[in-house]
mmCIF file with all atom_site columns, C-alpha atoms in Angstrom:
data_model
loop_
_atom_site.group_PDB
_atom_site.id
_atom_site.type_symbol
_atom_site.label_atom_id
_atom_site.label_alt_id
_atom_site.label_comp_id
_atom_site.label_asym_id
_atom_site.label_entity_id
_atom_site.label_seq_id
_atom_site.pdbx_PDB_ins_code
_atom_site.Cartn_x
_atom_site.Cartn_y
_atom_site.Cartn_z
_atom_site.occupancy
_atom_site.B_iso_or_equiv
_atom_site.pdbx_formal_charge
_atom_site.auth_seq_id
_atom_site.auth_comp_id
_atom_site.auth_asym_id
_atom_site.auth_atom_id
_atom_site.pdbx_PDB_model_num
ATOM 1   C CA . ARG A 1 1   ? -0.069  0.025   -0.122  1.00 93.00 ? 64  ARG A CA 1
ATOM 2   C CA . ARG A 1 2   ? 2.835   2.439   0.902   1.00 96.00 ? 65  ARG A CA 1
ATOM 3   C CA . GLY A 1 3   ? 4.493   1.645   -2.702  1.00 96.00 ? 66  GLY A CA 1
ATOM 4   C CA . ALA A 1 4   ? 1.256   2.246   -4.569  1.00 96.00 ? 67  ALA A CA 1
ATOM 5   C CA . CYS A 1 5   ? 0.827   5.682   -2.438  1.00 97.00 ? 68  CYS A CA 1
ATOM 6   C CA . GLU A 1 6   ? 4.396   6.627   -3.562  1.00 97.00 ? 69  GLU A CA 1
ATOM 7   C CA . ALA A 1 7   ? 3.588   5.873   -7.034  1.00 97.00 ? 70  ALA A CA 1
ATOM 8   C CA . GLU A 1 8   ? 0.336   8.225   -7.012  1.00 96.00 ? 71  GLU A CA 1
ATOM 9   C CA . LEU A 1 9   ? 2.589   10.828  -5.450  1.00 97.00 ? 72  LEU A CA 1
ATOM 10  C CA . GLY A 1 10  ? 5.083   10.362  -8.338  1.00 97.00 ? 73  GLY A CA 1
ATOM 11  C CA . ARG A 1 11  ? 7.703   9.337   -5.981  1.00 98.00 ? 74  ARG A CA 1
ATOM 12  C CA . TRP A 1 12  ? 8.950   6.638   -8.069  1.00 98.00 ? 75  TRP A CA 1
ATOM 13  C CA . GLU A 1 13  ? 12.259  5.656   -6.511  1.00 98.00 ? 76  GLU A CA 1
ATOM 14  C CA . ALA A 1 14  ? 10.566  5.328   -3.206  1.00 98.00 ? 77  ALA A CA 1
ATOM 15  C CA . SER A 1 15  ? 7.900   3.116   -5.042  1.00 98.00 ? 78  SER A CA 1
ATOM 16  C CA . ALA A 1 16  ? 10.536  0.964   -6.622  1.00 98.00 ? 79  ALA A CA 1
ATOM 17  C CA . ARG A 1 17  ? 12.316  0.279   -3.268  1.00 98.00 ? 80  ARG A CA 1
ATOM 18  C CA . SER A 1 18  ? 8.885   -0.479  -1.441  1.00 98.00 ? 81  SER A CA 1
ATOM 19  C CA . PHE A 1 19  ? 7.760   -2.980  -4.313  1.00 98.00 ? 82  PHE A CA 1
ATOM 20  C CA . GLU A 1 20  ? 11.245  -4.662  -4.562  1.00 97.00 ? 83  GLU A CA 1
ATOM 21  C CA . ALA A 1 21  ? 11.186  -5.320  -0.622  1.00 97.00 ? 84  ALA A CA 1
ATOM 22  C CA . VAL A 1 22  ? 7.808   -7.183  -1.221  1.00 96.00 ? 85  VAL A CA 1
ATOM 23  C CA . ALA A 1 23  ? 9.175   -8.923  -4.282  1.00 96.00 ? 86  ALA A CA 1
ATOM 24  C CA . VAL A 1 24  ? 12.213  -10.424 -2.577  1.00 96.00 ? 87  VAL A CA 1
ATOM 25  C CA . ALA A 1 25  ? 10.278  -11.208 0.934   1.00 96.00 ? 88  ALA A CA 1
ATOM 26  C CA . PRO A 1 26  ? 10.186  -15.134 1.582   1.00 95.00 ? 89  PRO A CA 1
ATOM 27  C CA . GLY A 1 27  ? 7.082   -16.961 1.484   1.00 93.00 ? 90  GLY A CA 1
ATOM 28  C CA . GLN A 1 28  ? 5.073   -14.821 -1.144  1.00 93.00 ? 91  GLN A CA 1
ATOM 29  C CA . LEU A 1 29  ? 2.413   -16.340 -3.427  1.00 95.00 ? 92  LEU A CA 1
ATOM 30  C CA . PRO A 1 30  ? 3.433   -16.348 -7.001  1.00 97.00 ? 93  PRO A CA 1
ATOM 31  C CA . SER A 1 31  ? 0.674   -13.725 -7.670  1.00 97.00 ? 94  SER A CA 1
ATOM 32  C CA . THR A 1 32  ? 1.779   -11.316 -4.931  1.00 97.00 ? 95  THR A CA 1
ATOM 33  C CA . ARG A 1 33  ? 5.348   -11.594 -6.200  1.00 97.00 ? 96  ARG A CA 1
ATOM 34  C CA . ILE A 1 34  ? 4.048   -10.731 -9.745  1.00 98.00 ? 97  ILE A CA 1
ATOM 35  C CA . GLU A 1 35  ? 2.126   -7.827  -8.589  1.00 98.00 ? 98  GLU A CA 1
ATOM 36  C CA . ALA A 1 36  ? 5.393   -6.452  -6.608  1.00 98.00 ? 99  ALA A CA 1
ATOM 37  C CA . LEU A 1 37  ? 7.683   -7.016  -9.495  1.00 98.00 ? 100 LEU A CA 1
ATOM 38  C CA . ALA A 1 38  ? 5.049   -5.439  -12.073 1.00 98.00 ? 101 ALA A CA 1
ATOM 39  C CA . ARG A 1 39  ? 4.624   -2.367  -9.965  1.00 98.00 ? 102 ARG A CA 1
ATOM 40  C CA . GLN A 1 40  ? 8.640   -2.235  -9.495  1.00 98.00 ? 103 GLN A CA 1
ATOM 41  C CA . GLY A 1 41  ? 9.100   -2.382  -13.071 1.00 98.00 ? 104 GLY A CA 1
ATOM 42  C CA . TYR A 1 42  ? 6.464   0.468   -13.730 1.00 98.00 ? 105 TYR A CA 1
ATOM 43  C CA . ALA A 1 43  ? 8.144   2.613   -11.316 1.00 98.00 ? 106 ALA A CA 1
ATOM 44  C CA . LEU A 1 44  ? 11.667  2.042   -12.897 1.00 98.00 ? 107 LEU A CA 1
ATOM 45  C CA . PHE A 1 45  ? 9.784   2.734   -16.322 1.00 98.00 ? 108 PHE A CA 1
ATOM 46  C CA . ASN A 1 46  ? 8.803   6.155   -15.048 1.00 98.00 ? 109 ASN A CA 1
ATOM 47  C CA . LEU A 1 47  ? 12.363  6.778   -13.899 1.00 98.00 ? 110 LEU A CA 1
ATOM 48  C CA . ASP A 1 48  ? 13.623  6.059   -17.526 1.00 98.00 ? 111 ASP A CA 1
ATOM 49  C CA . ARG A 1 49  ? 15.587  2.987   -16.116 1.00 98.00 ? 112 ARG A CA 1
ATOM 50  C CA . PHE A 1 50  ? 14.660  1.012   -19.045 1.00 98.00 ? 113 PHE A CA 1
ATOM 51  C CA . ASP A 1 51  ? 17.425  -1.976  -18.578 1.00 98.00 ? 114 ASP A CA 1
ATOM 52  C CA . ASP A 1 52  ? 16.493  -2.262  -14.787 1.00 98.00 ? 115 ASP A CA 1
ATOM 53  C CA . ALA A 1 53  ? 12.744  -2.065  -15.548 1.00 98.00 ? 116 ALA A CA 1
ATOM 54  C CA . ASP A 1 54  ? 13.231  -4.706  -18.226 1.00 98.00 ? 117 ASP A CA 1
ATOM 55  C CA . ARG A 1 55  ? 14.977  -6.939  -16.006 1.00 98.00 ? 118 ARG A CA 1
ATOM 56  C CA . VAL A 1 56  ? 12.273  -6.810  -13.184 1.00 98.00 ? 119 VAL A CA 1
ATOM 57  C CA . LEU A 1 57  ? 9.283   -7.082  -15.570 1.00 98.00 ? 120 LEU A CA 1
ATOM 58  C CA . THR A 1 58  ? 10.967  -10.087 -17.331 1.00 98.00 ? 121 THR A CA 1
ATOM 59  C CA . HIS A 1 59  ? 11.379  -11.788 -13.994 1.00 98.00 ? 122 HIS A CA 1
ATOM 60  C CA . ALA A 1 60  ? 7.546   -11.345 -13.311 1.00 98.00 ? 123 ALA A CA 1
ATOM 61  C CA . ASP A 1 61  ? 6.740   -13.152 -16.585 1.00 96.00 ? 124 ASP A CA 1
ATOM 62  C CA . GLU A 1 62  ? 9.293   -15.829 -15.687 1.00 97.00 ? 125 GLU A CA 1
ATOM 63  C CA . VAL A 1 63  ? 7.585   -16.299 -12.225 1.00 97.00 ? 126 VAL A CA 1
ATOM 64  C CA . PHE A 1 64  ? 4.139   -16.607 -13.878 1.00 97.00 ? 127 PHE A CA 1
ATOM 65  C CA . VAL A 1 65  ? 5.270   -19.116 -16.445 1.00 95.00 ? 128 VAL A CA 1
ATOM 66  C CA . GLN A 1 66  ? 6.857   -21.287 -13.586 1.00 96.00 ? 129 GLN A CA 1
ATOM 67  C CA . ALA A 1 67  ? 3.665   -20.891 -11.540 1.00 96.00 ? 130 ALA A CA 1
ATOM 68  C CA . GLU A 1 68  ? 1.673   -22.087 -14.383 1.00 93.00 ? 131 GLU A CA 1
ATOM 69  C CA . ARG A 1 69  ? 3.960   -24.991 -15.097 1.00 95.00 ? 132 ARG A CA 1
ATOM 70  C CA . ASP A 1 70  ? 3.892   -25.993 -11.443 1.00 94.00 ? 133 ASP A CA 1
ATOM 71  C CA . ALA A 1 71  ? 0.130   -25.295 -10.987 1.00 92.00 ? 134 ALA A CA 1
ATOM 72  C CA . SER A 1 72  ? 1.183   -23.792 -7.625  1.00 88.00 ? 135 SER A CA 1
ATOM 73  C CA . GLU A 1 73  ? -1.671  -21.221 -7.633  1.00 92.00 ? 136 GLU A CA 1
ATOM 74  C CA . ARG A 1 74  ? -4.779  -20.669 -9.458  1.00 91.00 ? 137 ARG A CA 1
ATOM 75  C CA . PHE A 1 75  ? -4.778  -17.062 -10.464 1.00 93.00 ? 138 PHE A CA 1
ATOM 76  C CA . SER A 1 76  ? -7.846  -14.923 -9.851  1.00 93.00 ? 139 SER A CA 1
ATOM 77  C CA . THR A 1 77  ? -6.753  -12.290 -12.232 1.00 95.00 ? 140 THR A CA 1
ATOM 78  C CA . TYR A 1 78  ? -4.101  -11.654 -14.966 1.00 96.00 ? 141 TYR A CA 1
ATOM 79  C CA . TYR A 1 79  ? -3.943  -8.049  -14.479 1.00 97.00 ? 142 TYR A CA 1
ATOM 80  C CA . PHE A 1 80  ? -0.402  -7.952  -13.278 1.00 98.00 ? 143 PHE A CA 1
ATOM 81  C CA . VAL A 1 81  ? 0.784   -10.395 -15.867 1.00 98.00 ? 144 VAL A CA 1
ATOM 82  C CA . GLY A 1 82  ? -0.689  -8.273  -18.766 1.00 97.00 ? 145 GLY A CA 1
ATOM 83  C CA . MET A 1 83  ? 0.984   -5.047  -16.939 1.00 98.00 ? 146 MET A CA 1
ATOM 84  C CA . ALA A 1 84  ? 4.348   -6.448  -16.706 1.00 98.00 ? 147 ALA A CA 1
ATOM 85  C CA . ARG A 1 85  ? 4.206   -7.664  -20.638 1.00 98.00 ? 148 ARG A CA 1
ATOM 86  C CA . PHE A 1 86  ? 2.510   -4.392  -21.548 1.00 98.00 ? 149 PHE A CA 1
ATOM 87  C CA . TYR A 1 87  ? 5.552   -2.385  -20.173 1.00 98.00 ? 150 TYR A CA 1
ATOM 88  C CA . ARG A 1 88  ? 8.200   -4.484  -21.578 1.00 98.00 ? 151 ARG A CA 1
ATOM 89  C CA . ALA A 1 89  ? 6.631   -3.700  -24.987 1.00 98.00 ? 152 ALA A CA 1
ATOM 90  C CA . ALA A 1 90  ? 6.527   -0.244  -23.944 1.00 98.00 ? 153 ALA A CA 1
ATOM 91  C CA . ILE A 1 91  ? 10.287  -0.037  -23.478 1.00 98.00 ? 154 ILE A CA 1
ATOM 92  C CA . LEU A 1 92  ? 10.794  -1.410  -27.049 1.00 98.00 ? 155 LEU A CA 1
ATOM 93  C CA . HIS A 1 93  ? 8.244   1.216   -28.116 1.00 98.00 ? 156 HIS A CA 1
ATOM 94  C CA . ARG A 1 94  ? 10.143  3.989   -26.592 1.00 98.00 ? 157 ARG A CA 1
ATOM 95  C CA . ARG A 1 95  ? 13.423  2.768   -28.259 1.00 98.00 ? 158 ARG A CA 1
ATOM 96  C CA . PHE A 1 96  ? 11.938  2.460   -31.639 1.00 98.00 ? 159 PHE A CA 1
ATOM 97  C CA . ARG A 1 97  ? 10.661  6.160   -31.390 1.00 97.00 ? 160 ARG A CA 1
ATOM 98  C CA . GLU A 1 98  ? 14.267  7.364   -30.353 1.00 97.00 ? 161 GLU A CA 1
ATOM 99  C CA . VAL A 1 99  ? 15.613  5.906   -33.496 1.00 97.00 ? 162 VAL A CA 1
ATOM 100 C CA . THR A 1 100 ? 15.439  8.754   -36.361 1.00 94.00 ? 163 THR A CA 1
ATOM 101 C CA . ILE A 1 101 ? 16.003  8.265   -39.917 1.00 92.00 ? 164 ILE A CA 1
ATOM 102 C CA . GLU A 1 102 ? 18.464  10.682  -41.240 1.00 91.00 ? 165 GLU A CA 1
ATOM 103 C CA . LEU A 1 103 ? 20.894  11.370  -44.032 1.00 91.00 ? 166 LEU A CA 1
ATOM 104 C CA . PRO A 1 104 ? 23.414  10.635  -45.544 1.00 91.00 ? 167 PRO A CA 1
ATOM 105 C CA . GLU A 1 105 ? 21.807  7.439   -47.220 1.00 87.00 ? 168 GLU A CA 1
ATOM 106 C CA . LYS A 1 106 ? 24.431  4.982   -45.398 1.00 91.00 ? 169 LYS A CA 1
ATOM 107 C CA . VAL A 1 107 ? 23.229  6.481   -42.038 1.00 93.00 ? 170 VAL A CA 1
ATOM 108 C CA . MET A 1 108 ? 19.706  6.225   -43.362 1.00 91.00 ? 171 MET A CA 1
ATOM 109 C CA . ALA A 1 109 ? 20.016  2.542   -44.306 1.00 91.00 ? 172 ALA A CA 1
ATOM 110 C CA . ALA A 1 110 ? 21.394  1.703   -40.825 1.00 95.00 ? 173 ALA A CA 1
ATOM 111 C CA . ARG A 1 111 ? 18.814  3.662   -38.759 1.00 95.00 ? 174 ARG A CA 1
ATOM 112 C CA . PHE A 1 112 ? 15.826  2.089   -41.006 1.00 92.00 ? 175 PHE A CA 1
ATOM 113 C CA . LYS A 1 113 ? 17.277  -1.482  -40.208 1.00 94.00 ? 176 LYS A CA 1
ATOM 114 C CA . GLN A 1 114 ? 17.495  -0.652  -36.583 1.00 97.00 ? 177 GLN A CA 1
ATOM 115 C CA . LYS A 1 115 ? 13.990  0.813   -36.346 1.00 96.00 ? 178 LYS A CA 1
ATOM 116 C CA . LEU A 1 116 ? 12.455  -2.166  -38.318 1.00 92.00 ? 179 LEU A CA 1
ATOM 117 C CA . GLU A 1 117 ? 13.867  -4.491  -35.928 1.00 96.00 ? 180 GLU A CA 1
ATOM 118 C CA . LEU A 1 118 ? 12.782  -2.646  -32.949 1.00 97.00 ? 181 LEU A CA 1
ATOM 119 C CA . LEU A 1 119 ? 9.370   -2.485  -34.481 1.00 94.00 ? 182 LEU A CA 1
ATOM 120 C CA . VAL A 1 120 ? 9.302   -6.412  -35.018 1.00 93.00 ? 183 VAL A CA 1
ATOM 121 C CA . ALA A 1 121 ? 10.470  -6.813  -31.188 1.00 96.00 ? 184 ALA A CA 1
ATOM 122 C CA . ALA A 1 122 ? 7.836   -4.479  -29.944 1.00 96.00 ? 185 ALA A CA 1
ATOM 123 C CA . GLN A 1 123 ? 5.085   -6.011  -32.073 1.00 93.00 ? 186 GLN A CA 1
ATOM 124 C CA . ASP A 1 124 ? 5.843   -9.344  -30.587 1.00 94.00 ? 187 ASP A CA 1
ATOM 125 C CA . ALA A 1 125 ? 5.706   -8.011  -27.032 1.00 96.00 ? 188 ALA A CA 1
ATOM 126 C CA . TYR A 1 126 ? 2.562   -6.342  -27.485 1.00 94.00 ? 189 TYR A CA 1
ATOM 127 C CA . ASN A 1 127 ? 1.052   -9.711  -28.834 1.00 92.00 ? 190 ASN A CA 1
ATOM 128 C CA . ALA A 1 128 ? 2.555   -11.359 -25.783 1.00 95.00 ? 191 ALA A CA 1
ATOM 129 C CA . THR A 1 129 ? 0.415   -8.883  -23.750 1.00 95.00 ? 192 THR A CA 1
ATOM 130 C CA . ILE A 1 130 ? -2.712  -9.539  -25.557 1.00 91.00 ? 193 ILE A CA 1
ATOM 131 C CA . LYS A 1 131 ? -2.044  -13.183 -24.721 1.00 91.00 ? 194 LYS A CA 1
ATOM 132 C CA . ALA A 1 132 ? -2.304  -12.610 -21.072 1.00 93.00 ? 195 ALA A CA 1
ATOM 133 C CA . LYS A 1 133 ? -6.104  -12.181 -21.865 1.00 89.00 ? 196 LYS A CA 1
ATOM 134 C CA . HIS A 1 134 ? -6.655  -9.191  -19.503 1.00 93.00 ? 197 HIS A CA 1
ATOM 135 C CA . MET A 1 135 ? -9.183  -6.920  -21.279 1.00 89.00 ? 198 MET A CA 1
ATOM 136 C CA . PHE A 1 136 ? -7.501  -3.656  -20.000 1.00 92.00 ? 199 PHE A CA 1
ATOM 137 C CA . TRP A 1 137 ? -4.004  -4.530  -21.103 1.00 94.00 ? 200 TRP A CA 1
ATOM 138 C CA . VAL A 1 138 ? -5.440  -6.255  -24.327 1.00 90.00 ? 201 VAL A CA 1
ATOM 139 C CA . SER A 1 139 ? -7.108  -3.157  -25.318 1.00 90.00 ? 202 SER A CA 1
ATOM 140 C CA . ALA A 1 140 ? -4.066  -1.044  -24.371 1.00 91.00 ? 203 ALA A CA 1
ATOM 141 C CA . ALA A 1 141 ? -1.725  -3.283  -26.408 1.00 91.00 ? 204 ALA A CA 1
ATOM 142 C CA . GLY A 1 142 ? -4.079  -3.336  -29.292 1.00 89.00 ? 205 GLY A CA 1
ATOM 143 C CA . PHE A 1 143 ? -4.209  0.514   -29.447 1.00 90.00 ? 206 PHE A CA 1
ATOM 144 C CA . GLN A 1 144 ? -0.256  0.677   -28.910 1.00 93.00 ? 207 GLN A CA 1
ATOM 145 C CA . LEU A 1 145 ? 0.258   -2.009  -31.778 1.00 90.00 ? 208 LEU A CA 1
ATOM 146 C CA . GLY A 1 146 ? -1.759  0.067   -34.190 1.00 88.00 ? 209 GLY A CA 1
ATOM 147 C CA . THR A 1 147 ? 0.022   3.380   -33.068 1.00 91.00 ? 210 THR A CA 1
ATOM 148 C CA . LEU A 1 148 ? 3.399   1.494   -33.653 1.00 92.00 ? 211 LEU A CA 1
ATOM 149 C CA . PHE A 1 149 ? 2.473   0.889   -37.369 1.00 87.00 ? 212 PHE A CA 1
ATOM 150 C CA . SER A 1 150 ? 1.304   4.262   -38.070 1.00 86.00 ? 213 SER A CA 1
ATOM 151 C CA . GLU A 1 151 ? 4.535   5.910   -36.408 1.00 92.00 ? 214 GLU A CA 1
ATOM 152 C CA . PHE A 1 152 ? 6.674   3.663   -38.469 1.00 90.00 ? 215 PHE A CA 1
ATOM 153 C CA . TYR A 1 153 ? 4.739   4.965   -41.623 1.00 86.00 ? 216 TYR A CA 1
ATOM 154 C CA . ASP A 1 154 ? 5.244   8.608   -40.455 1.00 87.00 ? 217 ASP A CA 1
ATOM 155 C CA . ALA A 1 155 ? 8.998   8.151   -39.810 1.00 91.00 ? 218 ALA A CA 1
ATOM 156 C CA . LEU A 1 156 ? 9.277   6.946   -43.308 1.00 87.00 ? 219 LEU A CA 1
ATOM 157 C CA . MET A 1 157 ? 7.169   9.561   -45.067 1.00 84.00 ? 220 MET A CA 1
ATOM 158 C CA . TYR A 1 158 ? 8.739   12.382  -43.023 1.00 88.00 ? 221 TYR A CA 1
ATOM 159 C CA . ALA A 1 159 ? 12.408  11.113  -43.236 1.00 89.00 ? 222 ALA A CA 1
ATOM 160 C CA . PRO A 1 160 ? 14.528  13.549  -45.094 1.00 90.00 ? 223 PRO A CA 1
ATOM 161 C CA . VAL A 1 161 ? 14.628  13.317  -49.068 1.00 87.00 ? 224 VAL A CA 1
ATOM 162 C CA . PRO A 1 162 ? 18.088  13.303  -50.668 1.00 83.00 ? 225 PRO A CA 1
ATOM 163 C CA . ALA A 1 163 ? 19.069  16.882  -51.872 1.00 83.00 ? 226 ALA A CA 1
ATOM 164 C CA . TRP A 1 164 ? 20.019  16.125  -55.342 1.00 86.00 ? 227 TRP A CA 1
ATOM 165 C CA . LEU A 1 165 ? 16.370  14.993  -56.177 1.00 88.00 ? 228 LEU A CA 1
ATOM 166 C CA . ASP A 1 166 ? 14.541  17.913  -58.105 1.00 91.00 ? 229 ASP A CA 1
ATOM 167 C CA . ALA A 1 167 ? 10.798  18.487  -57.785 1.00 90.00 ? 230 ALA A CA 1
ATOM 168 C CA . ARG A 1 168 ? 9.707   15.895  -60.551 1.00 92.00 ? 231 ARG A CA 1
ATOM 169 C CA . HIS A 1 169 ? 11.989  13.355  -59.120 1.00 92.00 ? 232 HIS A CA 1
ATOM 170 C CA . LYS A 1 170 ? 10.674  14.226  -55.464 1.00 89.00 ? 233 LYS A CA 1
ATOM 171 C CA . GLN A 1 171 ? 7.318   13.555  -56.584 1.00 90.00 ? 234 GLN A CA 1
ATOM 172 C CA . ILE A 1 172 ? 8.088   10.075  -57.912 1.00 92.00 ? 235 ILE A CA 1
ATOM 173 C CA . TYR A 1 173 ? 10.068  9.218   -54.915 1.00 88.00 ? 236 TYR A CA 1
ATOM 174 C CA . TYR A 1 174 ? 6.800   9.961   -52.733 1.00 86.00 ? 237 TYR A CA 1
ATOM 175 C CA . ASP A 1 175 ? 4.579   8.024   -54.837 1.00 87.00 ? 238 ASP A CA 1
ATOM 176 C CA . GLU A 1 176 ? 6.918   5.005   -54.931 1.00 89.00 ? 239 GLU A CA 1
ATOM 177 C CA . LEU A 1 177 ? 7.312   5.242   -51.196 1.00 85.00 ? 240 LEU A CA 1
ATOM 178 C CA . LYS A 1 178 ? 3.607   5.431   -50.651 1.00 82.00 ? 241 LYS A CA 1
ATOM 179 C CA . LYS A 1 179 ? 3.370   2.283   -52.693 1.00 84.00 ? 242 LYS A CA 1
ATOM 180 C CA . GLN A 1 180 ? 5.971   0.439   -50.670 1.00 83.00 ? 243 GLN A CA 1
ATOM 181 C CA . ILE A 1 181 ? 4.567   1.239   -47.207 1.00 81.00 ? 244 ILE A CA 1
ATOM 182 C CA . ARG A 1 182 ? 0.887   1.130   -47.991 1.00 82.00 ? 245 ARG A CA 1
ATOM 183 C CA . PRO A 1 183 ? 0.836   -2.231  -46.429 1.00 85.00 ? 246 PRO A CA 1
ATOM 184 C CA . ILE A 1 184 ? 2.163   -0.737  -43.023 1.00 81.00 ? 247 ILE A CA 1
ATOM 185 C CA . VAL A 1 185 ? -0.854  1.458   -43.106 1.00 79.00 ? 248 VAL A CA 1
ATOM 186 C CA . ASP A 1 186 ? -3.187  -1.501  -43.867 1.00 85.00 ? 249 ASP A CA 1
ATOM 187 C CA . LYS A 1 187 ? -1.750  -3.489  -40.959 1.00 84.00 ? 250 LYS A CA 1
ATOM 188 C CA . ALA A 1 188 ? -2.400  -0.481  -38.729 1.00 82.00 ? 251 ALA A CA 1
ATOM 189 C CA . ILE A 1 189 ? -5.890  -0.181  -39.691 1.00 86.00 ? 252 ILE A CA 1
ATOM 190 C CA . TRP A 1 190 ? -6.606  -3.849  -39.129 1.00 85.00 ? 253 TRP A CA 1
ATOM 191 C CA . VAL A 1 191 ? -5.043  -3.748  -35.943 1.00 84.00 ? 254 VAL A CA 1
ATOM 192 C CA . PHE A 1 192 ? -7.273  -0.840  -34.600 1.00 83.00 ? 255 PHE A CA 1
ATOM 193 C CA . GLU A 1 193 ? -10.364 -2.561  -36.302 1.00 87.00 ? 256 GLU A CA 1
ATOM 194 C CA . LYS A 1 194 ? -9.553  -5.802  -34.494 1.00 85.00 ? 257 LYS A CA 1
ATOM 195 C CA . ASN A 1 195 ? -9.269  -3.960  -31.198 1.00 80.00 ? 258 ASN A CA 1
ATOM 196 C CA . LEU A 1 196 ? -12.475 -2.127  -31.448 1.00 82.00 ? 259 LEU A CA 1
ATOM 197 C CA . GLU A 1 197 ? -14.200 -5.327  -32.511 1.00 86.00 ? 260 GLU A CA 1
ATOM 198 C CA . THR A 1 198 ? -12.925 -7.320  -29.705 1.00 81.00 ? 261 THR A CA 1
ATOM 199 C CA . ALA A 1 199 ? -13.962 -4.580  -27.055 1.00 78.00 ? 262 ALA A CA 1
ATOM 200 C CA . ARG A 1 200 ? -17.544 -4.235  -28.536 1.00 78.00 ? 263 ARG A CA 1
ATOM 201 C CA . ARG A 1 201 ? -18.020 -7.855  -28.669 1.00 80.00 ? 264 ARG A CA 1
ATOM 202 C CA . LEU A 1 202 ? -17.146 -7.922  -24.979 1.00 73.00 ? 265 LEU A CA 1
ATOM 203 C CA . GLY A 1 203 ? -18.874 -4.899  -24.194 1.00 79.00 ? 266 GLY A CA 1
ATOM 204 C CA . TYR A 1 204 ? -15.753 -3.210  -22.892 1.00 76.00 ? 267 TYR A CA 1
ATOM 205 C CA . GLU A 1 205 ? -15.457 0.593   -23.095 1.00 77.00 ? 268 GLU A CA 1
ATOM 206 C CA . SER A 1 206 ? -12.062 2.321   -22.105 1.00 76.00 ? 269 SER A CA 1
ATOM 207 C CA . GLU A 1 207 ? -10.013 5.580   -22.752 1.00 79.00 ? 270 GLU A CA 1
ATOM 208 C CA . PHE A 1 208 ? -8.286  2.836   -25.368 1.00 77.00 ? 271 PHE A CA 1
ATOM 209 C CA . THR A 1 209 ? -11.162 2.201   -27.309 1.00 79.00 ? 272 THR A CA 1
ATOM 210 C CA . ALA A 1 210 ? -12.215 6.008   -27.731 1.00 80.00 ? 273 ALA A CA 1
ATOM 211 C CA . GLN A 1 211 ? -8.600  6.757   -28.660 1.00 83.00 ? 274 GLN A CA 1
ATOM 212 C CA . THR A 1 212 ? -8.477  3.706   -31.065 1.00 82.00 ? 275 THR A CA 1
ATOM 213 C CA . GLU A 1 213 ? -11.592 4.997   -32.912 1.00 83.00 ? 276 GLU A CA 1
ATOM 214 C CA . ALA A 1 214 ? -9.923  8.431   -33.288 1.00 81.00 ? 277 ALA A CA 1
ATOM 215 C CA . LYS A 1 215 ? -6.815  7.121   -34.412 1.00 79.00 ? 278 LYS A CA 1
ATOM 216 C CA . LEU A 1 216 ? -8.578  4.639   -37.028 1.00 80.00 ? 279 LEU A CA 1
ATOM 217 C CA . SER A 1 217 ? -10.622 7.661   -38.305 1.00 81.00 ? 280 SER A CA 1
ATOM 218 C CA . HIS A 1 218 ? -7.366  9.563   -38.793 1.00 76.00 ? 281 HIS A CA 1
ATOM 219 C CA . LEU A 1 219 ? -5.673  6.874   -40.604 1.00 77.00 ? 282 LEU A CA 1
ATOM 220 C CA . GLN A 1 220 ? -8.542  6.022   -42.807 1.00 79.00 ? 283 GLN A CA 1
ATOM 221 C CA . ALA A 1 221 ? -8.688  9.544   -43.975 1.00 76.00 ? 284 ALA A CA 1
ATOM 222 C CA . ALA A 1 222 ? -4.904  9.579   -44.539 1.00 70.00 ? 285 ALA A CA 1
ATOM 223 C CA . LEU A 1 223 ? -5.134  6.518   -46.649 1.00 70.00 ? 286 LEU A CA 1
ATOM 224 C CA . HIS A 1 224 ? -7.552  8.052   -48.747 1.00 70.00 ? 287 HIS A CA 1
ATOM 225 C CA . GLY A 1 225 ? -6.283  11.528  -49.108 1.00 64.00 ? 288 GLY A CA 1
ATOM 226 C CA . ASP A 1 226 ? -3.924  12.725  -52.055 1.00 55.00 ? 289 ASP A CA 1
ATOM 227 C CA . ASP A 1 227 ? -1.786  14.906  -49.738 1.00 51.00 ? 290 ASP A CA 1
#
C-alpha cells in the first residue's frame, strides 16, 4: 500500500524500493510476487531506467510461467501479468521512437534497419501482452500496436529526401514510397479494427477504445487522401 501511495505521488524511487522489498520477501504467493515486480518495473519505467525495468518485468513473467507450469496457484486475475508484459513492450516502443531516420543515405539505411528490428520486437511484445487475456491490457496493447505501425509509416514518409532530387523526382520518390509502405498503414488499420471489434463484442469501453476510434478515423482519412 505504501508503494502504491508513493507511485500516486510520483515518488518513483521510493515506490520501486517498496515493491522490491515485497518482491524479495520469502513466502510470497506467485501472484503477490508478480504484482510487486510489475509495480516495481512500472516505477523504474517512469524513472527511464529501462534496462532495470526490463529485467524486473522479465522476472515477473518468469514467475508466472513457472507458477503455471507447477500449478502452484490458481490466478484470480491476470492483470499484473498483462501489466508486466505491456511495459516490456512499451520499453521497446520507446526505443523504437528514439531512432530517427537521417541522411546521409548510409546512415539512413542503418537507422531504417534498426527501427524495423525494434518494430518487430515491440510487435511481438504487444502480442504477448494480448495473450495474457486481461481486457484492459488487451485493449491498451491493441491500441499501441496500431500506433506502432502508424508511427513507422510517419517516420518513413517524413524522413529527409536526398538533396539531389529535383521537384519531379521528389514526386516520383513519394509516389513509390507510398506504394511500398501502404501495407504498413493497412496493418495499422486492421489492428485498430480488431481492437474495436474485440472490445465491442465483450461490451468493454475504456480510454483506449475511444483513442482507437480516433486514430482509426485519422488513418482511414490519410489513406484516402492525396496529400
